[in-house]
PDB file of N, CA and C in Angstrom:
ATOM      1  N   MET A  15      19.677 -54.587  78.096  1.00 65.00           N
ATOM      2  CA  MET A  15      21.181 -53.989  77.377  1.00 65.00           C
ATOM      3  C   MET A  15      21.819 -55.522  76.696  1.00 65.00           C
ATOM      4  N   PRO A  16      21.970 -54.843  75.917  1.00 79.00           N
ATOM      5  CA  PRO A  16      23.132 -56.206  75.339  1.00 79.00           C
ATOM      6  C   PRO A  16      24.492 -56.628  75.251  1.00 79.00           C
ATOM      7  N   GLN A  17      24.690 -57.407  74.849  1.00 85.00           N
ATOM      8  CA  GLN A  17      26.117 -58.144  75.117  1.00 85.00           C
ATOM      9  C   GLN A  17      26.519 -57.934  73.942  1.00 85.00           C
ATOM     10  N   TYR A  18      28.059 -57.745  74.104  1.00 89.00           N
ATOM     11  CA  TYR A  18      28.820 -57.635  73.083  1.00 89.00           C
ATOM     12  C   TYR A  18      29.947 -58.618  73.202  1.00 89.00           C
ATOM     13  N   ILE A  19      30.711 -59.230  72.742  1.00 91.00           N
ATOM     14  CA  ILE A  19      31.781 -60.180  72.697  1.00 91.00           C
ATOM     15  C   ILE A  19      33.152 -59.627  72.211  1.00 91.00           C
ATOM     16  N   TYR A  20      33.534 -60.205  73.099  1.00 93.00           N
ATOM     17  CA  TYR A  20      35.220 -59.620  72.926  1.00 93.00           C
ATOM     18  C   TYR A  20      36.054 -60.378  72.866  1.00 93.00           C
ATOM     19  N   GLN A  21      37.423 -60.869  71.944  1.00 94.00           N
ATOM     20  CA  GLN A  21      38.646 -61.618  71.993  1.00 94.00           C
ATOM     21  C   GLN A  21      39.601 -61.179  72.321  1.00 94.00           C
ATOM     22  N   ASN A  22      40.069 -61.396  72.998  1.00 94.00           N
ATOM     23  CA  ASN A  22      41.770 -61.330  73.394  1.00 94.00           C
ATOM     24  C   ASN A  22      43.044 -61.559  72.301  1.00 94.00           C
ATOM     25  N   PRO A  23      43.375 -60.611  72.125  1.00 94.00           N
ATOM     26  CA  PRO A  23      44.234 -60.542  70.489  1.00 94.00           C
ATOM     27  C   PRO A  23      45.388 -61.821  70.330  1.00 94.00           C
ATOM     28  N   LYS A  24      45.773 -61.863  72.005  1.00 92.00           N
ATOM     29  CA  LYS A  24      46.585 -62.969  72.579  1.00 92.00           C
ATOM     30  C   LYS A  24      46.540 -64.286  72.493  1.00 92.00           C
ATOM     31  N   THR A  25      45.737 -64.155  73.378  1.00 93.00           N
ATOM     32  CA  THR A  25      45.402 -65.876  73.949  1.00 93.00           C
ATOM     33  C   THR A  25      44.189 -66.255  73.193  1.00 93.00           C
ATOM     34  N   LYS A  26      43.002 -65.555  72.391  1.00 92.00           N
ATOM     35  CA  LYS A  26      42.152 -65.714  71.848  1.00 92.00           C
ATOM     36  C   LYS A  26      41.080 -66.023  72.305  1.00 92.00           C
ATOM     37  N   VAL A  27      41.280 -65.820  73.963  1.00 92.00           N
ATOM     38  CA  VAL A  27      39.760 -66.604  74.958  1.00 92.00           C
ATOM     39  C   VAL A  27      38.828 -65.089  74.906  1.00 92.00           C
ATOM     40  N   THR A  28      37.841 -65.309  74.889  1.00 92.00           N
ATOM     41  CA  THR A  28      36.409 -64.435  74.743  1.00 92.00           C
ATOM     42  C   THR A  28      35.801 -64.186  75.704  1.00 92.00           C
ATOM     43  N   ILE A  29      35.194 -63.107  75.898  1.00 91.00           N
ATOM     44  CA  ILE A  29      34.337 -62.953  77.173  1.00 91.00           C
ATOM     45  C   ILE A  29      32.996 -62.181  76.636  1.00 91.00           C
ATOM     46  N   GLU A  30      31.547 -61.618  77.093  1.00 90.00           N
ATOM     47  CA  GLU A  30      30.493 -61.112  77.049  1.00 90.00           C
ATOM     48  C   GLU A  30      31.130 -59.858  77.901  1.00 90.00           C
ATOM     49  N   ILE A  31      30.637 -59.197  77.232  1.00 89.00           N
ATOM     50  CA  ILE A  31      30.332 -57.507  78.244  1.00 89.00           C
ATOM     51  C   ILE A  31      28.929 -56.635  78.231  1.00 89.00           C
ATOM     52  N   ILE A  32      28.471 -56.829  79.061  1.00 89.00           N
ATOM     53  CA  ILE A  32      27.211 -56.198  78.837  1.00 89.00           C
ATOM     54  C   ILE A  32      27.471 -54.586  78.502  1.00 89.00           C
ATOM     55  N   GLN A  33      26.611 -53.747  77.389  1.00 88.00           N
ATOM     56  CA  GLN A  33      27.091 -52.217  77.448  1.00 88.00           C
ATOM     57  C   GLN A  33      25.924 -51.878  76.627  1.00 88.00           C
ATOM     58  N   SER A  34      25.747 -50.602  76.920  1.00 87.00           N
ATOM     59  CA  SER A  34      24.351 -49.956  76.451  1.00 87.00           C
ATOM     60  C   SER A  34      24.806 -49.648  74.908  1.00 87.00           C
ATOM     61  N   VAL A  35      23.499 -49.233  74.248  1.00 84.00           N
ATOM     62  CA  VAL A  35      24.039 -49.011  72.949  1.00 84.00           C
ATOM     63  C   VAL A  35      24.714 -47.778  72.492  1.00 84.00           C
ATOM     64  N   HIS A  36      24.602 -47.161  73.451  1.00 87.00           N
ATOM     65  CA  HIS A  36      24.929 -45.639  73.168  1.00 87.00           C
ATOM     66  C   HIS A  36      26.721 -45.897  73.809  1.00 87.00           C
ATOM     67  N   ASP A  37      27.244 -46.382  74.278  1.00 87.00           N
ATOM     68  CA  ASP A  37      28.461 -47.001  74.708  1.00 87.00           C
ATOM     69  C   ASP A  37      29.485 -47.294  73.589  1.00 87.00           C
ATOM     70  N   ASP A  38      30.670 -46.976  73.540  1.00 88.00           N
ATOM     71  CA  ASP A  38      31.747 -46.570  72.579  1.00 88.00           C
ATOM     72  C   ASP A  38      31.987 -48.527  72.594  1.00 88.00           C
ATOM     73  N   HIS A  39      31.697 -49.139  71.799  1.00 88.00           N
ATOM     74  CA  HIS A  39      31.941 -50.884  71.876  1.00 88.00           C
ATOM     75  C   HIS A  39      33.489 -51.207  71.681  1.00 88.00           C
ATOM     76  N   GLU A  40      33.816 -50.638  72.929  1.00 91.00           N
ATOM     77  CA  GLU A  40      35.737 -51.069  73.078  1.00 91.00           C
ATOM     78  C   GLU A  40      35.963 -51.887  74.431  1.00 91.00           C
ATOM     79  N   TYR A  41      36.949 -52.330  74.490  1.00 92.00           N
ATOM     80  CA  TYR A  41      37.110 -53.084  75.723  1.00 92.00           C
ATOM     81  C   TYR A  41      38.630 -52.903  76.134  1.00 92.00           C
ATOM     82  N   THR A  42      39.372 -52.460  77.127  1.00 93.00           N
ATOM     83  CA  THR A  42      40.504 -52.583  77.556  1.00 93.00           C
ATOM     84  C   THR A  42      40.744 -52.993  78.901  1.00 93.00           C
ATOM     85  N   ASP A  43      41.541 -54.105  78.760  1.00 92.00           N
ATOM     86  CA  ASP A  43      41.687 -54.957  79.990  1.00 92.00           C
ATOM     87  C   ASP A  43      42.604 -54.117  81.134  1.00 92.00           C
ATOM     88  N   LYS A  44      42.313 -54.345  82.507  1.00 92.00           N
ATOM     89  CA  LYS A  44      42.931 -53.946  83.302  1.00 92.00           C
ATOM     90  C   LYS A  44      44.637 -53.471  83.103  1.00 92.00           C
ATOM     91  N   ASN A  45      45.016 -54.411  82.273  1.00 92.00           N
ATOM     92  CA  ASN A  45      47.081 -54.272  81.592  1.00 92.00           C
ATOM     93  C   ASN A  45      46.791 -53.138  80.294  1.00 92.00           C
ATOM     94  N   GLY A  46      46.135 -52.644  79.924  1.00 93.00           N
ATOM     95  CA  GLY A  46      45.801 -51.945  78.502  1.00 93.00           C
ATOM     96  C   GLY A  46      45.541 -52.538  77.524  1.00 93.00           C
ATOM     97  N   LEU A  47      45.589 -53.659  77.569  1.00 94.00           N
ATOM     98  CA  LEU A  47      45.053 -54.245  76.405  1.00 94.00           C
ATOM     99  C   LEU A  47      44.267 -54.398  75.798  1.00 94.00           C
ATOM    100  N   LYS A  48      43.908 -53.673  74.522  1.00 95.00           N
ATOM    101  CA  LYS A  48      42.542 -53.677  73.472  1.00 95.00           C
ATOM    102  C   LYS A  48      42.268 -54.938  72.906  1.00 95.00           C
ATOM    103  N   TRP A  49      40.985 -55.246  73.395  1.00 94.00           N
ATOM    104  CA  TRP A  49      40.551 -56.361  73.227  1.00 94.00           C
ATOM    105  C   TRP A  49      39.681 -56.336  71.467  1.00 94.00           C
ATOM    106  N   ASN A  50      39.787 -57.173  71.041  1.00 94.00           N
ATOM    107  CA  ASN A  50      38.611 -56.973  69.571  1.00 94.00           C
ATOM    108  C   ASN A  50      37.566 -57.646  70.118  1.00 94.00           C
ATOM    109  N   ARG A  51      36.614 -57.034  69.133  1.00 93.00           N
ATOM    110  CA  ARG A  51      35.148 -57.114  69.061  1.00 93.00           C
ATOM    111  C   ARG A  51      34.794 -58.350  67.696  1.00 93.00           C
ATOM    112  N   VAL A  52      33.841 -59.304  68.621  1.00 91.00           N
ATOM    113  CA  VAL A  52      33.625 -60.607  67.766  1.00 91.00           C
ATOM    114  C   VAL A  52      32.336 -59.851  66.794  1.00 91.00           C
ATOM    115  N   PHE A  53      32.109 -60.039  65.999  1.00 87.00           N
ATOM    116  CA  PHE A  53      30.525 -59.901  65.547  1.00 87.00           C
ATOM    117  C   PHE A  53      29.815 -60.898  64.984  1.00 87.00           C
ATOM    118  N   THR A  54      28.754 -61.389  65.501  1.00 80.00           N
ATOM    119  CA  THR A  54      28.348 -62.615  65.373  1.00 80.00           C
ATOM    120  C   THR A  54      26.766 -62.108  64.078  1.00 80.00           C
ATOM    121  N   VAL A  55      26.228 -63.299  63.610  1.00 71.00           N
ATOM    122  CA  VAL A  55      25.272 -63.388  62.932  1.00 71.00           C
ATOM    123  C   VAL A  55      24.098 -63.114  64.249  1.00 71.00           C
ATOM    124  N   PRO A  56      22.994 -62.612  63.483  1.00 65.00           N
ATOM    125  CA  PRO A  56      21.827 -62.452  64.635  1.00 65.00           C
ATOM    126  C   PRO A  56      21.505 -63.652  64.703  1.00 65.00           C
ATOM    127  N   GLN A  57      20.352 -63.828  65.736  1.00 59.00           N
ATOM    128  CA  GLN A  57      19.940 -65.097  66.115  1.00 59.00           C
ATOM    129  C   GLN A  57      18.831 -64.910  65.642  1.00 59.00           C
ATOM    130  N   ALA A  58      18.019 -65.984  65.104  1.00 55.00           N
ATOM    131  CA  ALA A  58      16.770 -65.770  64.455  1.00 55.00           C
ATOM    132  C   ALA A  58      15.659 -66.681  65.031  1.00 55.00           C
ATOM    133  N   ALA A  59      14.437 -66.284  65.216  1.00 57.00           N
ATOM    134  CA  ALA A  59      13.059 -67.291  65.650  1.00 57.00           C
ATOM    135  C   ALA A  59      12.136 -67.754  64.482  1.00 57.00           C
ATOM    136  N   VAL A  60      12.247 -68.988  64.136  1.00 51.00           N
ATOM    137  CA  VAL A  60      11.322 -69.296  63.365  1.00 51.00           C
ATOM    138  C   VAL A  60      10.445 -70.476  64.081  1.00 51.00           C
ATOM    139  N   PRO A  61       9.334 -70.306  63.627  1.00 52.00           N
ATOM    140  CA  PRO A  61       8.163 -71.227  64.045  1.00 52.00           C
ATOM    141  C   PRO A  61       9.020 -72.688  63.804  1.00 52.00           C
ATOM    142  N   GLU A  62       8.837 -73.651  64.907  1.00 56.00           N
ATOM    143  CA  GLU A  62       9.413 -74.858  64.345  1.00 56.00           C
ATOM    144  C   GLU A  62       8.167 -75.738  64.393  1.00 56.00           C
ATOM    145  N   SER A  63       7.149 -76.059  64.955  1.00 60.00           N
ATOM    146  CA  SER A  63       5.957 -76.306  65.074  1.00 60.00           C
ATOM    147  C   SER A  63       5.177 -76.185  63.847  1.00 60.00           C
ATOM    148  N   MET A  64       5.819 -75.400  62.746  1.00 65.00           N
ATOM    149  CA  MET A  64       4.410 -75.117  61.304  1.00 65.00           C
ATOM    150  C   MET A  64       5.065 -77.169  60.731  1.00 65.00           C
ATOM    151  N   ASN A  65       3.625 -77.340  60.457  1.00 68.00           N
ATOM    152  CA  ASN A  65       3.694 -78.224  59.479  1.00 68.00           C
ATOM    153  C   ASN A  65       3.659 -78.180  57.890  1.00 68.00           C
ATOM    154  N   ALA A  66       4.210 -78.633  57.353  1.00 70.00           N
ATOM    155  CA  ALA A  66       4.433 -78.952  55.737  1.00 70.00           C
ATOM    156  C   ALA A  66       3.137 -78.350  54.776  1.00 70.00           C
ATOM    157  N   PHE A  67       1.968 -78.958  55.512  1.00 71.00           N
ATOM    158  CA  PHE A  67       0.718 -79.123  54.771  1.00 71.00           C
ATOM    159  C   PHE A  67      -0.318 -77.725  55.273  1.00 71.00           C
ATOM    160  N   THR A  68       0.476 -76.648  55.702  1.00 71.00           N
ATOM    161  CA  THR A  68       0.116 -74.983  56.270  1.00 71.00           C
ATOM    162  C   THR A  68      -0.351 -74.337  54.971  1.00 71.00           C
ATOM    163  N   THR A  69      -1.081 -73.756  55.149  1.00 72.00           N
ATOM    164  CA  THR A  69      -1.698 -73.159  53.835  1.00 72.00           C
ATOM    165  C   THR A  69      -0.769 -71.894  53.560  1.00 72.00           C
ATOM    166  N   ASP A  70      -0.539 -70.681  51.892  1.00 72.00           N
ATOM    167  CA  ASP A  70       0.339 -69.450  51.955  1.00 72.00           C
ATOM    168  C   ASP A  70       0.103 -68.779  53.608  1.00 72.00           C
ATOM    169  N   LYS A  71      -1.478 -68.787  53.486  1.00 78.00           N
ATOM    170  CA  LYS A  71      -1.779 -67.530  54.565  1.00 78.00           C
ATOM    171  C   LYS A  71      -1.551 -67.811  56.137  1.00 78.00           C
ATOM    172  N   GLU A  72      -1.678 -69.219  56.649  1.00 77.00           N
ATOM    173  CA  GLU A  72      -1.262 -69.744  57.560  1.00 77.00           C
ATOM    174  C   GLU A  72       0.268 -69.383  57.871  1.00 77.00           C
ATOM    175  N   PHE A  73       1.007 -69.254  56.812  1.00 76.00           N
ATOM    176  CA  PHE A  73       2.714 -69.544  56.459  1.00 76.00           C
ATOM    177  C   PHE A  73       2.963 -67.925  57.226  1.00 76.00           C
ATOM    178  N   ILE A  74       2.441 -67.492  56.353  1.00 77.00           N
ATOM    179  CA  ILE A  74       2.370 -65.811  56.366  1.00 77.00           C
ATOM    180  C   ILE A  74       2.242 -65.369  57.778  1.00 77.00           C
ATOM    181  N   ASN A  75       0.923 -66.173  58.007  1.00 76.00           N
ATOM    182  CA  ASN A  75       0.324 -65.186  59.417  1.00 76.00           C
ATOM    183  C   ASN A  75       1.414 -66.046  60.561  1.00 76.00           C
ATOM    184  N   LYS A  76       1.996 -67.248  60.339  1.00 73.00           N
ATOM    185  CA  LYS A  76       2.730 -67.781  61.708  1.00 73.00           C
ATOM    186  C   LYS A  76       4.071 -66.997  61.477  1.00 73.00           C
ATOM    187  N   THR A  77       4.434 -66.683  60.461  1.00 75.00           N
ATOM    188  CA  THR A  77       5.780 -65.283  60.324  1.00 75.00           C
ATOM    189  C   THR A  77       6.334 -64.023  60.617  1.00 75.00           C
ATOM    190  N   LYS A  78       4.832 -63.772  60.115  1.00 77.00           N
ATOM    191  CA  LYS A  78       4.986 -62.144  59.969  1.00 77.00           C
ATOM    192  C   LYS A  78       5.606 -61.229  61.806  1.00 77.00           C
ATOM    193  N   ASN A  79       5.312 -62.251  62.424  1.00 75.00           N
ATOM    194  CA  ASN A  79       5.830 -61.283  63.513  1.00 75.00           C
ATOM    195  C   ASN A  79       6.890 -62.009  64.242  1.00 75.00           C
ATOM    196  N   LYS A  80       7.551 -62.687  64.161  1.00 74.00           N
ATOM    197  CA  LYS A  80       8.735 -63.808  64.332  1.00 74.00           C
ATOM    198  C   LYS A  80      10.059 -62.790  63.811  1.00 74.00           C
ATOM    199  N   LYS A  81      10.827 -62.901  64.769  1.00 74.00           N
ATOM    200  CA  LYS A  81      12.378 -62.463  64.586  1.00 74.00           C
ATOM    201  C   LYS A  81      13.130 -63.162  63.819  1.00 74.00           C
ATOM    202  N   GLY A  82      13.894 -62.841  62.418  1.00 75.00           N
ATOM    203  CA  GLY A  82      14.858 -63.724  62.039  1.00 75.00           C
ATOM    204  C   GLY A  82      14.354 -62.372  60.669  1.00 75.00           C
ATOM    205  N   SER A  83      15.727 -63.430  59.568  1.00 80.00           N
ATOM    206  CA  SER A  83      15.621 -62.739  57.856  1.00 80.00           C
ATOM    207  C   SER A  83      15.176 -63.323  57.245  1.00 80.00           C
ATOM    208  N   TYR A  84      14.947 -62.838  56.181  1.00 82.00           N
ATOM    209  CA  TYR A  84      14.461 -63.168  55.097  1.00 82.00           C
ATOM    210  C   TYR A  84      14.849 -64.232  54.459  1.00 82.00           C
ATOM    211  N   GLY A  85      15.889 -64.966  54.862  1.00 84.00           N
ATOM    212  CA  GLY A  85      16.939 -65.774  54.238  1.00 84.00           C
ATOM    213  C   GLY A  85      16.224 -67.192  54.838  1.00 84.00           C
ATOM    214  N   ASP A  86      15.952 -66.667  56.904  1.00 83.00           N
ATOM    215  CA  ASP A  86      15.341 -67.729  57.651  1.00 83.00           C
ATOM    216  C   ASP A  86      14.138 -67.704  56.936  1.00 83.00           C
ATOM    217  N   ILE A  87      12.910 -67.446  56.325  1.00 82.00           N
ATOM    218  CA  ILE A  87      12.190 -67.598  55.916  1.00 82.00           C
ATOM    219  C   ILE A  87      12.288 -68.289  54.995  1.00 82.00           C
ATOM    220  N   MET A  88      13.256 -68.167  54.396  1.00 85.00           N
ATOM    221  CA  MET A  88      13.078 -69.013  52.817  1.00 85.00           C
ATOM    222  C   MET A  88      14.017 -70.431  53.328  1.00 85.00           C
ATOM    223  N   ASP A  89      14.532 -70.453  53.964  1.00 86.00           N
ATOM    224  CA  ASP A  89      15.254 -71.542  54.472  1.00 86.00           C
ATOM    225  C   ASP A  89      14.444 -72.792  54.799  1.00 86.00           C
ATOM    226  N   ARG A  90      12.959 -72.354  55.655  1.00 82.00           N
ATOM    227  CA  ARG A  90      11.823 -72.752  56.794  1.00 82.00           C
ATOM    228  C   ARG A  90      11.135 -73.029  55.240  1.00 82.00           C
ATOM    229  N   SER A  91      10.594 -71.930  54.214  1.00 84.00           N
ATOM    230  CA  SER A  91       9.826 -72.849  53.101  1.00 84.00           C
ATOM    231  C   SER A  91      10.754 -73.935  52.549  1.00 84.00           C
ATOM    232  N   LYS A  92      11.764 -73.893  52.422  1.00 87.00           N
ATOM    233  CA  LYS A  92      12.256 -74.673  51.627  1.00 87.00           C
ATOM    234  C   LYS A  92      12.275 -76.594  52.317  1.00 87.00           C
ATOM    235  N   GLU A  93      12.608 -76.183  53.720  1.00 86.00           N
ATOM    236  CA  GLU A  93      12.193 -77.698  54.599  1.00 86.00           C
ATOM    237  C   GLU A  93      11.304 -78.322  54.218  1.00 86.00           C
ATOM    238  N   LEU A  94       9.673 -77.561  54.151  1.00 86.00           N
ATOM    239  CA  LEU A  94       8.861 -77.772  54.331  1.00 86.00           C
ATOM    240  C   LEU A  94       8.218 -78.279  53.160  1.00 86.00           C
ATOM    241  N   SER A  95       9.221 -77.523  52.000  1.00 87.00           N
ATOM    242  CA  SER A  95       8.804 -77.871  50.336  1.00 87.00           C
ATOM    243  C   SER A  95       9.180 -79.676  50.538  1.00 87.00           C
ATOM    244  N   GLU A  96      10.170 -79.505  51.202  1.00 88.00           N
ATOM    245  CA  GLU A  96      11.400 -81.109  51.014  1.00 88.00           C
ATOM    246  C   GLU A  96      10.565 -82.011  51.670  1.00 88.00           C
ATOM    247  N   GLN A  97       9.166 -81.864  52.770  1.00 87.00           N
ATOM    248  CA  GLN A  97       8.704 -83.002  53.573  1.00 87.00           C
ATOM    249  C   GLN A  97       7.463 -83.042  52.816  1.00 87.00           C
ATOM    250  N   ARG A  98       7.190 -82.632  51.998  1.00 86.00           N
ATOM    251  CA  ARG A  98       5.885 -82.667  51.199  1.00 86.00           C
ATOM    252  C   ARG A  98       6.423 -83.449  49.919  1.00 86.00           C
ATOM    253  N   VAL A  99       7.650 -83.148  49.157  1.00 88.00           N
ATOM    254  CA  VAL A  99       8.259 -83.973  48.163  1.00 88.00           C
ATOM    255  C   VAL A  99       8.478 -84.917  48.670  1.00 88.00           C
ATOM    256  N   GLN A 100       8.597 -85.741  50.242  1.00 88.00           N
ATOM    257  CA  GLN A 100       8.973 -86.405  50.497  1.00 88.00           C
ATOM    258  C   GLN A 100       7.720 -87.807  51.122  1.00 88.00           C
ATOM    259  N   LYS A 101       7.092 -87.017  50.802  1.00 86.00           N
ATOM    260  CA  LYS A 101       5.359 -87.520  51.228  1.00 86.00           C
ATOM    261  C   LYS A 101       4.845 -87.479  50.083  1.00 86.00           C
ATOM    262  N   PHE A 102       4.479 -87.007  49.024  1.00 86.00           N
ATOM    263  CA  PHE A 102       4.026 -87.083  47.529  1.00 86.00           C
ATOM    264  C   PHE A 102       4.666 -87.388  46.596  1.00 86.00           C
ATOM    265  N   GLY A 103       5.975 -87.475  46.466  1.00 88.00           N
ATOM    266  CA  GLY A 103       7.101 -87.041  45.451  1.00 88.00           C
ATOM    267  C   GLY A 103       6.767 -86.224  45.086  1.00 88.00           C
ATOM    268  N   LEU A 104       6.321 -84.819  45.098  1.00 87.00           N
ATOM    269  CA  LEU A 104       6.507 -83.567  44.093  1.00 87.00           C
ATOM    270  C   LEU A 104       5.698 -82.652  45.353  1.00 87.00           C
ATOM    271  N   ASP A 105       6.007 -81.551  45.291  1.00 88.00           N
ATOM    272  CA  ASP A 105       5.307 -80.424  46.256  1.00 88.00           C
ATOM    273  C   ASP A 105       4.339 -80.028  45.255  1.00 88.00           C
ATOM    274  N   PRO A 106       2.841 -80.336  45.806  1.00 87.00           N
ATOM    275  CA  PRO A 106       1.859 -79.761  45.209  1.00 87.00           C
ATOM    276  C   PRO A 106       2.159 -78.168  45.336  1.00 87.00           C
ATOM    277  N   ILE A 107       2.010 -77.368  46.085  1.00 86.00           N
ATOM    278  CA  ILE A 107       2.119 -76.232  46.451  1.00 86.00           C
ATOM    279  C   ILE A 107       3.192 -75.871  45.501  1.00 86.00           C
ATOM    280  N   GLN A 108       4.163 -76.016  45.066  1.00 88.00           N
ATOM    281  CA  GLN A 108       5.378 -75.366  44.067  1.00 88.00           C
ATOM    282  C   GLN A 108       4.296 -75.655  42.607  1.00 88.00           C
ATOM    283  N   LYS A 109       4.121 -77.133  42.697  1.00 89.00           N
ATOM    284  CA  LYS A 109       3.895 -77.182  41.582  1.00 89.00           C
ATOM    285  C   LYS A 109       2.552 -76.086  40.958  1.00 89.00           C
ATOM    286  N   LYS A 110       1.506 -75.972  42.366  1.00 88.00           N
ATOM    287  CA  LYS A 110       0.357 -75.120  41.629  1.00 88.00           C
ATOM    288  C   LYS A 110       0.775 -73.266  41.487  1.00 88.00           C
ATOM    289  N   TYR A 111       2.258 -73.223  42.549  1.00 88.00           N
ATOM    290  CA  TYR A 111       2.589 -71.795  41.774  1.00 88.00           C
ATOM    291  C   TYR A 111       3.321 -72.230  40.600  1.00 88.00           C
ATOM    292  N   PHE A 112       4.267 -73.001  39.767  1.00 90.00           N
ATOM    293  CA  PHE A 112       4.655 -73.122  38.801  1.00 90.00           C
ATOM    294  C   PHE A 112       3.478 -72.752  37.727  1.00 90.00           C
ATOM    295  N   ASN A 113       2.307 -73.728  38.138  1.00 91.00           N
ATOM    296  CA  ASN A 113       1.131 -73.179  36.775  1.00 91.00           C
ATOM    297  C   ASN A 113       0.538 -72.267  36.755  1.00 91.00           C
ATOM    298  N   ASP A 114       0.184 -71.505  38.056  1.00 91.00           N
ATOM    299  CA  ASP A 114       0.038 -70.319  37.743  1.00 91.00           C
ATOM    300  C   ASP A 114       1.112 -69.258  37.051  1.00 91.00           C
ATOM    301  N   TRP A 115       1.944 -69.136  37.734  1.00 91.00           N
ATOM    302  CA  TRP A 115       3.283 -68.476  36.874  1.00 91.00           C
ATOM    303  C   TRP A 115       3.122 -68.649  35.683  1.00 91.00           C
ATOM    304  N   SER A 116       2.896 -69.982  34.917  1.00 91.00           N
ATOM    305  CA  SER A 116       3.057 -70.389  33.615  1.00 91.00           C
ATOM    306  C   SER A 116       1.632 -69.514  32.425  1.00 91.00           C
ATOM    307  N   LYS A 117       0.572 -69.419  33.349  1.00 92.00           N
ATOM    308  CA  LYS A 117      -1.024 -69.216  32.927  1.00 92.00           C
ATOM    309  C   LYS A 117      -0.795 -67.510  32.338  1.00 92.00           C
ATOM    310  N   LYS A 118      -0.096 -66.769  33.793  1.00 92.00           N
ATOM    311  CA  LYS A 118       0.064 -65.565  33.513  1.00 92.00           C
ATOM    312  C   LYS A 118       1.246 -65.147  32.467  1.00 92.00           C
ATOM    313  N   ARG A 119       2.025 -66.158  32.269  1.00 92.00           N
ATOM    314  CA  ARG A 119       2.721 -66.159  30.872  1.00 92.00           C
ATOM    315  C   ARG A 119       2.234 -66.530  29.547  1.00 92.00           C
ATOM    316  N   LYS A 120       1.433 -66.830  29.463  1.00 91.00           N
ATOM    317  CA  LYS A 120       1.087 -67.266  28.118  1.00 91.00           C
ATOM    318  C   LYS A 120       1.285 -68.893  27.999  1.00 91.00           C
ATOM    319  N   GLY A 121       1.588 -69.637  28.865  1.00 89.00           N
ATOM    320  CA  GLY A 121       2.390 -71.226  28.742  1.00 89.00           C
ATOM    321  C   GLY A 121       3.831 -71.288  28.800  1.00 89.00           C
ATOM    322  N   LYS A 122       4.559 -70.048  28.884  1.00 91.00           N
ATOM    323  CA  LYS A 122       5.402 -69.886  29.113  1.00 91.00           C
ATOM    324  C   LYS A 122       6.057 -70.768  30.395  1.00 91.00           C
ATOM    325  N   LYS A 123       6.784 -71.887  30.958  1.00 90.00           N
ATOM    326  CA  LYS A 123       7.367 -72.718  31.795  1.00 90.00           C
ATOM    327  C   LYS A 123       8.887 -71.725  32.876  1.00 90.00           C
ATOM    328  N   HIS A 124       7.796 -71.799  34.166  1.00 88.00           N
ATOM    329  CA  HIS A 124       8.813 -71.430  34.956  1.00 88.00           C
ATOM    330  C   HIS A 124      10.518 -71.925  34.943  1.00 88.00           C
ATOM    331  N   PRO A 125      11.235 -71.276  34.543  1.00 87.00           N
ATOM    332  CA  PRO A 125      13.071 -71.393  34.665  1.00 87.00           C
ATOM    333  C   PRO A 125      13.032 -72.897  35.563  1.00 87.00           C
ATOM    334  N   LYS A 126      12.681 -73.234  36.623  1.00 84.00           N
ATOM    335  CA  LYS A 126      12.888 -73.942  37.622  1.00 84.00           C
ATOM    336  C   LYS A 126      11.937 -74.911  37.742  1.00 84.00           C
ATOM    337  N   SER A 127      10.953 -75.165  36.960  1.00 80.00           N
ATOM    338  CA  SER A 127       9.835 -76.090  36.527  1.00 80.00           C
ATOM    339  C   SER A 127      10.418 -77.306  35.878  1.00 80.00           C
ATOM    340  N   GLU A 128      10.007 -78.224  36.172  1.00 69.00           N
ATOM    341  CA  GLU A 128      10.686 -79.174  36.077  1.00 69.00           C
ATOM    342  C   GLU A 128       9.359 -80.058  35.024  1.00 69.00           C
ATOM    343  N   LEU A 129       8.382 -79.890  35.070  1.00 50.00           N
ATOM    344  CA  LEU A 129       7.019 -80.140  34.612  1.00 50.00           C
ATOM    345  C   LEU A 129       7.558 -80.479  32.742  1.00 50.00           C
TER     346      LEU A 129
END
C-alpha cells in the first residue's frame, strides 16, 4: 500500500499515512483539522553501475526495465557523455551521431554540432 504525505496547515508538521489507492486521499486529525496533502516527484532508479563506454544497445538493455522517467534517462546519458568528454576531449558517440545525422541530410550540420 502506498504512503501519502500530509502537512498540518498551521504547524507545517508532516506525517506519512499508508492508504489504499482506492481510499479518499484526505487526512483529518482527532481535533477535526483537515491536513493538506503534499505531492512529491516520483523516485526513479537509474543504474549507477553503467560505464561511460557502453554501447547504445547495452545502454538500452540496462535501462529498459528500470523505473524512472525519460528525463532521468536523458540526465544519465548526459552524465556519461560528460565522462567521455573528460577522458577524450570530445564524445566519440556524440560525434558519430552528428556525422550520421549529417549524412542523412546531405551534409547539413546538426544544430548542436560544433564540428
